[in-house]
mmCIF file of C-alpha atoms in Angstrom:
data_model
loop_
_atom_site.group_PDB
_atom_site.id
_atom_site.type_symbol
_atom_site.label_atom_id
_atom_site.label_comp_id
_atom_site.label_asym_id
_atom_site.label_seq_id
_atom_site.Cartn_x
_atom_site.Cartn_y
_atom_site.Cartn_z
ATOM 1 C CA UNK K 12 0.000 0.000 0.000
ATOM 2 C CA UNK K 13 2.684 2.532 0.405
ATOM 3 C CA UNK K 14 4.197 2.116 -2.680
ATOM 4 C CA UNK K 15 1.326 3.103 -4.885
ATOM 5 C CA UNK K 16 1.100 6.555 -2.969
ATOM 6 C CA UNK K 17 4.377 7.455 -4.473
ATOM 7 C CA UNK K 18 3.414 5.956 -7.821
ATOM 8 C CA UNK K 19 0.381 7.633 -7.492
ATOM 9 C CA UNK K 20 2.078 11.136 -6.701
ATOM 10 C CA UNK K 21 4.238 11.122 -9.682
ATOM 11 C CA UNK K 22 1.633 10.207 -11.891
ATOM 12 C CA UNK K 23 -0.799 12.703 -10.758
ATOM 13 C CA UNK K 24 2.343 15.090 -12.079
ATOM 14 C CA UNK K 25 2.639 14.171 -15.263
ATOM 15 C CA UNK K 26 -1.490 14.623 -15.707
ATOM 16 C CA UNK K 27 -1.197 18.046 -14.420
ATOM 17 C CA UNK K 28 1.911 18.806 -16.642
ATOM 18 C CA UNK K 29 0.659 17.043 -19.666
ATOM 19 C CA UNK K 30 -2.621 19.394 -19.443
ATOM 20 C CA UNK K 31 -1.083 22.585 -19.157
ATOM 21 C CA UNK K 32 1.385 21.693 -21.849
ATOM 22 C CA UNK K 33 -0.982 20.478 -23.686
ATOM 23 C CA UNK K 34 -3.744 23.405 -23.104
ATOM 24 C CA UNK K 35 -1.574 26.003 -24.987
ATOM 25 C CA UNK K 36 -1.055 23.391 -27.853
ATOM 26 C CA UNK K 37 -4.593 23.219 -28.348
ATOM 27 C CA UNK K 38 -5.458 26.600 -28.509
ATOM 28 C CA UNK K 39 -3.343 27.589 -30.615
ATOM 29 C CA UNK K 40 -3.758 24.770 -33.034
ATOM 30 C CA UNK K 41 -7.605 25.825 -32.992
ATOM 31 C CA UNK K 42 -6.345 29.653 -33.092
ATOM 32 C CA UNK K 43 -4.452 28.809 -36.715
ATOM 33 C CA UNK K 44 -7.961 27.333 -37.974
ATOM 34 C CA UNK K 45 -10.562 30.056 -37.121
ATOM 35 C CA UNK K 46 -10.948 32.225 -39.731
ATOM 36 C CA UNK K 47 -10.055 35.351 -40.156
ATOM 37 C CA UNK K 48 -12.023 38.206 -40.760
ATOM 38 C CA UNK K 49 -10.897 38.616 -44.019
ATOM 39 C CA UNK K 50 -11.605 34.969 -44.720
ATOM 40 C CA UNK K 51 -15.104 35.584 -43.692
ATOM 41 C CA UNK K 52 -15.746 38.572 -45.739
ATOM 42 C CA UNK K 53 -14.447 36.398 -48.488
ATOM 43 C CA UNK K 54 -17.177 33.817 -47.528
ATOM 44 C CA UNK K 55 -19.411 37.046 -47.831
ATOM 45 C CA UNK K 56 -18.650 38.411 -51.156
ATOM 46 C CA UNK K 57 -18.835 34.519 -52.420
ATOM 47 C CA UNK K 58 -22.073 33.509 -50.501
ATOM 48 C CA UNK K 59 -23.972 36.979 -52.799
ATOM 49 C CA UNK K 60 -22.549 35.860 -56.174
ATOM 50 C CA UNK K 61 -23.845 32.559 -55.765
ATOM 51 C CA UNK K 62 -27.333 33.467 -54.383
ATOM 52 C CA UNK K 63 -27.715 36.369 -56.999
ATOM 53 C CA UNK K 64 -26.028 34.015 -59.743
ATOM 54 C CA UNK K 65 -29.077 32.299 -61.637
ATOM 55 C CA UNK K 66 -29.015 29.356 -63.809
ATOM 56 C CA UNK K 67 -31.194 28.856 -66.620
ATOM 57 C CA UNK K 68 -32.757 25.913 -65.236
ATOM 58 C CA UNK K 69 -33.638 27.770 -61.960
ATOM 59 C CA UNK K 70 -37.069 26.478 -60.521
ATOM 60 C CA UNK K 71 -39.338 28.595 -58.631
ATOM 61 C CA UNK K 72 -39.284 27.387 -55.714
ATOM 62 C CA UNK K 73 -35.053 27.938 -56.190
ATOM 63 C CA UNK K 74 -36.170 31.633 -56.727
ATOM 64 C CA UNK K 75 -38.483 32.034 -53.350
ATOM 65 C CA UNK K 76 -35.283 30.150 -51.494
ATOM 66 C CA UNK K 77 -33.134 32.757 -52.943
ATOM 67 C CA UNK K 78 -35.267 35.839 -51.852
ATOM 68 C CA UNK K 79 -35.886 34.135 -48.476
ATOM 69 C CA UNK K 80 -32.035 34.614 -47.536
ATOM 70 C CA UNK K 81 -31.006 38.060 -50.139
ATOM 71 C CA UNK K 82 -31.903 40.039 -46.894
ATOM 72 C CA UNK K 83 -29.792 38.697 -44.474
ATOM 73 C CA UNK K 84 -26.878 39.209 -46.607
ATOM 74 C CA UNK K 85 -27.585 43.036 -45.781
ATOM 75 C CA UNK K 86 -27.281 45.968 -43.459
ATOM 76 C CA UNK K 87 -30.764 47.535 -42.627
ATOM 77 C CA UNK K 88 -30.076 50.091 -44.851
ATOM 78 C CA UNK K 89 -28.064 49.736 -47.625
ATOM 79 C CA UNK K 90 -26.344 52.659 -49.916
ATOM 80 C CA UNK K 91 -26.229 52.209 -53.605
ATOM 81 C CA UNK K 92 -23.581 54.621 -55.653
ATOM 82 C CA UNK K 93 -24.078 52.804 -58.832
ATOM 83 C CA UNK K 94 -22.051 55.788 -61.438
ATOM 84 C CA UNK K 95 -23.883 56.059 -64.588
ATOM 85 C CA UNK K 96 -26.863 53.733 -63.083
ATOM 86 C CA UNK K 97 -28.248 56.574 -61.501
ATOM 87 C CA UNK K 98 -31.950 55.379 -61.051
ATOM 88 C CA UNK K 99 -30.176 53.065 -58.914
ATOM 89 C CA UNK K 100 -28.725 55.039 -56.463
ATOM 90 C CA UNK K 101 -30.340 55.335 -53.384
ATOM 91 C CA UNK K 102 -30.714 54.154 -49.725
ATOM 92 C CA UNK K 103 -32.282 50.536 -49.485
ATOM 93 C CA UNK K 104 -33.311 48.299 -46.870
ATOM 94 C CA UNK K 105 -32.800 44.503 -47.242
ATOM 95 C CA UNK K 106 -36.541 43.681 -48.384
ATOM 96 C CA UNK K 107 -36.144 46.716 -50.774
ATOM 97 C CA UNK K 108 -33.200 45.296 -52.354
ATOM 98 C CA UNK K 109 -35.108 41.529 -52.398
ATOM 99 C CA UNK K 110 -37.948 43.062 -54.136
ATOM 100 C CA UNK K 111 -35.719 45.239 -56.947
ATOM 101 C CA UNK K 112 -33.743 42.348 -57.420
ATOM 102 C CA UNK K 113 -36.575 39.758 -57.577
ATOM 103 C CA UNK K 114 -38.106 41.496 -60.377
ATOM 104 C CA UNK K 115 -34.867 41.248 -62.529
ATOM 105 C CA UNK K 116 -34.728 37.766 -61.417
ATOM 106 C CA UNK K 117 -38.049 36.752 -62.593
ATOM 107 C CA UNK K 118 -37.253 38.581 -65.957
ATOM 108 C CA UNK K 119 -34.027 37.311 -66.410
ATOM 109 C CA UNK K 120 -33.388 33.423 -68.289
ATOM 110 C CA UNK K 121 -29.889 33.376 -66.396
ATOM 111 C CA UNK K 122 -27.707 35.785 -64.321
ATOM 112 C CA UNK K 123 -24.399 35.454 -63.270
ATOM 113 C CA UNK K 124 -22.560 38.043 -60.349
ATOM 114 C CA UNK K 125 -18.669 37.997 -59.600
ATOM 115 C CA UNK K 126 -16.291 39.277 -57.010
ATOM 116 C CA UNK K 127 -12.619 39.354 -58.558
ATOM 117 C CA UNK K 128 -9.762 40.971 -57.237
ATOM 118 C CA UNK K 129 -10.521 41.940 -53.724
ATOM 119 C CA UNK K 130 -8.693 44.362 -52.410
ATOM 120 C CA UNK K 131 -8.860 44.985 -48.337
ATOM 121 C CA UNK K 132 -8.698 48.545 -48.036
ATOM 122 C CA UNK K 133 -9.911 48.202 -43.924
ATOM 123 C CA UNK K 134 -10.575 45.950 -41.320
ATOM 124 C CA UNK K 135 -11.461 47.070 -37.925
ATOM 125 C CA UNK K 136 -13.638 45.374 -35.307
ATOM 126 C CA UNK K 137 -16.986 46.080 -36.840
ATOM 127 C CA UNK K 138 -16.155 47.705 -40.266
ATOM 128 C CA UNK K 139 -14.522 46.675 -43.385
ATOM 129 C CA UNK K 140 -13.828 48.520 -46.661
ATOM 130 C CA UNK K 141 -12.911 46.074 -49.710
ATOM 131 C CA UNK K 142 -12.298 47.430 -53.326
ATOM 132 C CA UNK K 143 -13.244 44.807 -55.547
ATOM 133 C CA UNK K 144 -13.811 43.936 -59.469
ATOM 134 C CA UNK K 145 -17.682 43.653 -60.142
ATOM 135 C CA UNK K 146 -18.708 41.303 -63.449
ATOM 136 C CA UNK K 147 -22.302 41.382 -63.702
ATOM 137 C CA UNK K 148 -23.985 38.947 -66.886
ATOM 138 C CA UNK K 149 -27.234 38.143 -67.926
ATOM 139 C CA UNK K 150 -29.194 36.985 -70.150
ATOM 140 C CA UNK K 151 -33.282 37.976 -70.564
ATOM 141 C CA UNK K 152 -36.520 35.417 -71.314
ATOM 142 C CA UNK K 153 -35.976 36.765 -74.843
ATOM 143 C CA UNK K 154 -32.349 35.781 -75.226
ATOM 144 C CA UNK K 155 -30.609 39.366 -75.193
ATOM 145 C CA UNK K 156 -27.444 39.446 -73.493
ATOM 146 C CA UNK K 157 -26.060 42.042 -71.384
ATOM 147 C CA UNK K 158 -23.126 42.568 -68.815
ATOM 148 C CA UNK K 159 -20.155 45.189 -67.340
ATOM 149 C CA UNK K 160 -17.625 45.034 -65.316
ATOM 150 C CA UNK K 161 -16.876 47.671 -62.889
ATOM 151 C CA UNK K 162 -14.404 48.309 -59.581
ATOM 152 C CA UNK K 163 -16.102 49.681 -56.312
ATOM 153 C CA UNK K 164 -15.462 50.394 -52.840
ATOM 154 C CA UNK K 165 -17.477 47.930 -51.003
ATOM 155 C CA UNK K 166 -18.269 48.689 -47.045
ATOM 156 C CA UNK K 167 -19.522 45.591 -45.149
ATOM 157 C CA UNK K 168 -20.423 46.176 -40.967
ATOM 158 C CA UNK K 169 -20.240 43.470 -38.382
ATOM 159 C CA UNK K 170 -23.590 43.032 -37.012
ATOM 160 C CA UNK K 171 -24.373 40.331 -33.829
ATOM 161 C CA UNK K 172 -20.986 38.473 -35.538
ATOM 162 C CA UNK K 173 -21.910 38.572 -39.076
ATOM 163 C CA UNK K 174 -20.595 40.782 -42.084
ATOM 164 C CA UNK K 175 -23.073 42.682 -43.725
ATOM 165 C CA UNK K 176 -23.119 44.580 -46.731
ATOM 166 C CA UNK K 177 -23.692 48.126 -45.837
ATOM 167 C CA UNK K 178 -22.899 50.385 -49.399
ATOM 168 C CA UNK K 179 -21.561 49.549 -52.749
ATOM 169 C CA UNK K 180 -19.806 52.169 -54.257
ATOM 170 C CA UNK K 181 -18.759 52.732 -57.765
ATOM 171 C CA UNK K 182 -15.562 53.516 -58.686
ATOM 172 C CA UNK K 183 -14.535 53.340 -62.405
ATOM 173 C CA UNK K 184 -14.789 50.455 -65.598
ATOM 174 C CA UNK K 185 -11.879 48.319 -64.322
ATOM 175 C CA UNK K 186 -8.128 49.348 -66.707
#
């Protein structure tokens, strides 16, 4: 019996060592694999191409999905400097922007939205500023093809944890 308290003592040691040692490890192996909060904005920018991007074999019920979650991706009020698109411009909230963009959906046979070349200008705690390269495509029910490209300076807020796009800016036909 009095040999296992010194067994016992020593190994009661190691546990305690092991676990702080090992404590630090951990966190900062799960430190390396959060992402950042330029990864997330990255998410962001990706997440509103593909929900404003439109196949041409979209269904319906696709479409109602879509303008279920176009909101979210928003501040509530969103600023639109859209350059030579000036009946555009304006001050939006989410479900304004839905509704706009619901009727081009519903017109359109296939759409197609892309972020290239971000560029973080800013990135505090609960504001961002990203320049980025806009291509916008799309095709109408009646086969007529239209698109641009375009740079802007894109703000985004943090809201309850979550980027949100706050104003798009435009900036100038890409060089």
């Amino acid at each position: 019996m009095l040999d296992v308290i010194p067994v016992m003592r020593s190994m009661s040691k190691r546990i305690i060592l092991g676990t702080v040692l090992l404590v630090p490890v951990a966190l900062a192996a799960l430190w390396s694999f959060w992402p950042s909060d330029e990864d997330r904005i990255c998410a962001r920018f990706e997440e509103l191409s593909t929900l404003v991007s439109k196949t041409e074999d979209a269904s319906p019920l696709s479409d109602a999905l879509v303008m279920n979650e176009f909101p979210e991706l928003f501040c509530e009020e969103v600023v639109l400097g859209t350059g030579s698109a000036k009946r555009l411009s304006g001050k939006y909230t989410g479900q304004e922007l839905a509704r706009r963009y619901g009727r081009i959906r519903i017109l359109a046979k296939r759409l197609e939205l892309s972020f290239e070349d971000l560029e973080f200008l800013s990135v505090d705690n609960d504001e961002a500023r990203v320049k980025a390269k806009v291509i916008v495509s799309g095709t109408d029910k009646k086969g007529n093809t239209r698109g641009e490209s375009f740079l802007a300076d894109v703000l985004l807020r943090k809201l309850q944890g979550e980027w949100r796009f706050g104003r798009f800016t435009y900036l100038a036909p890409p060089a």
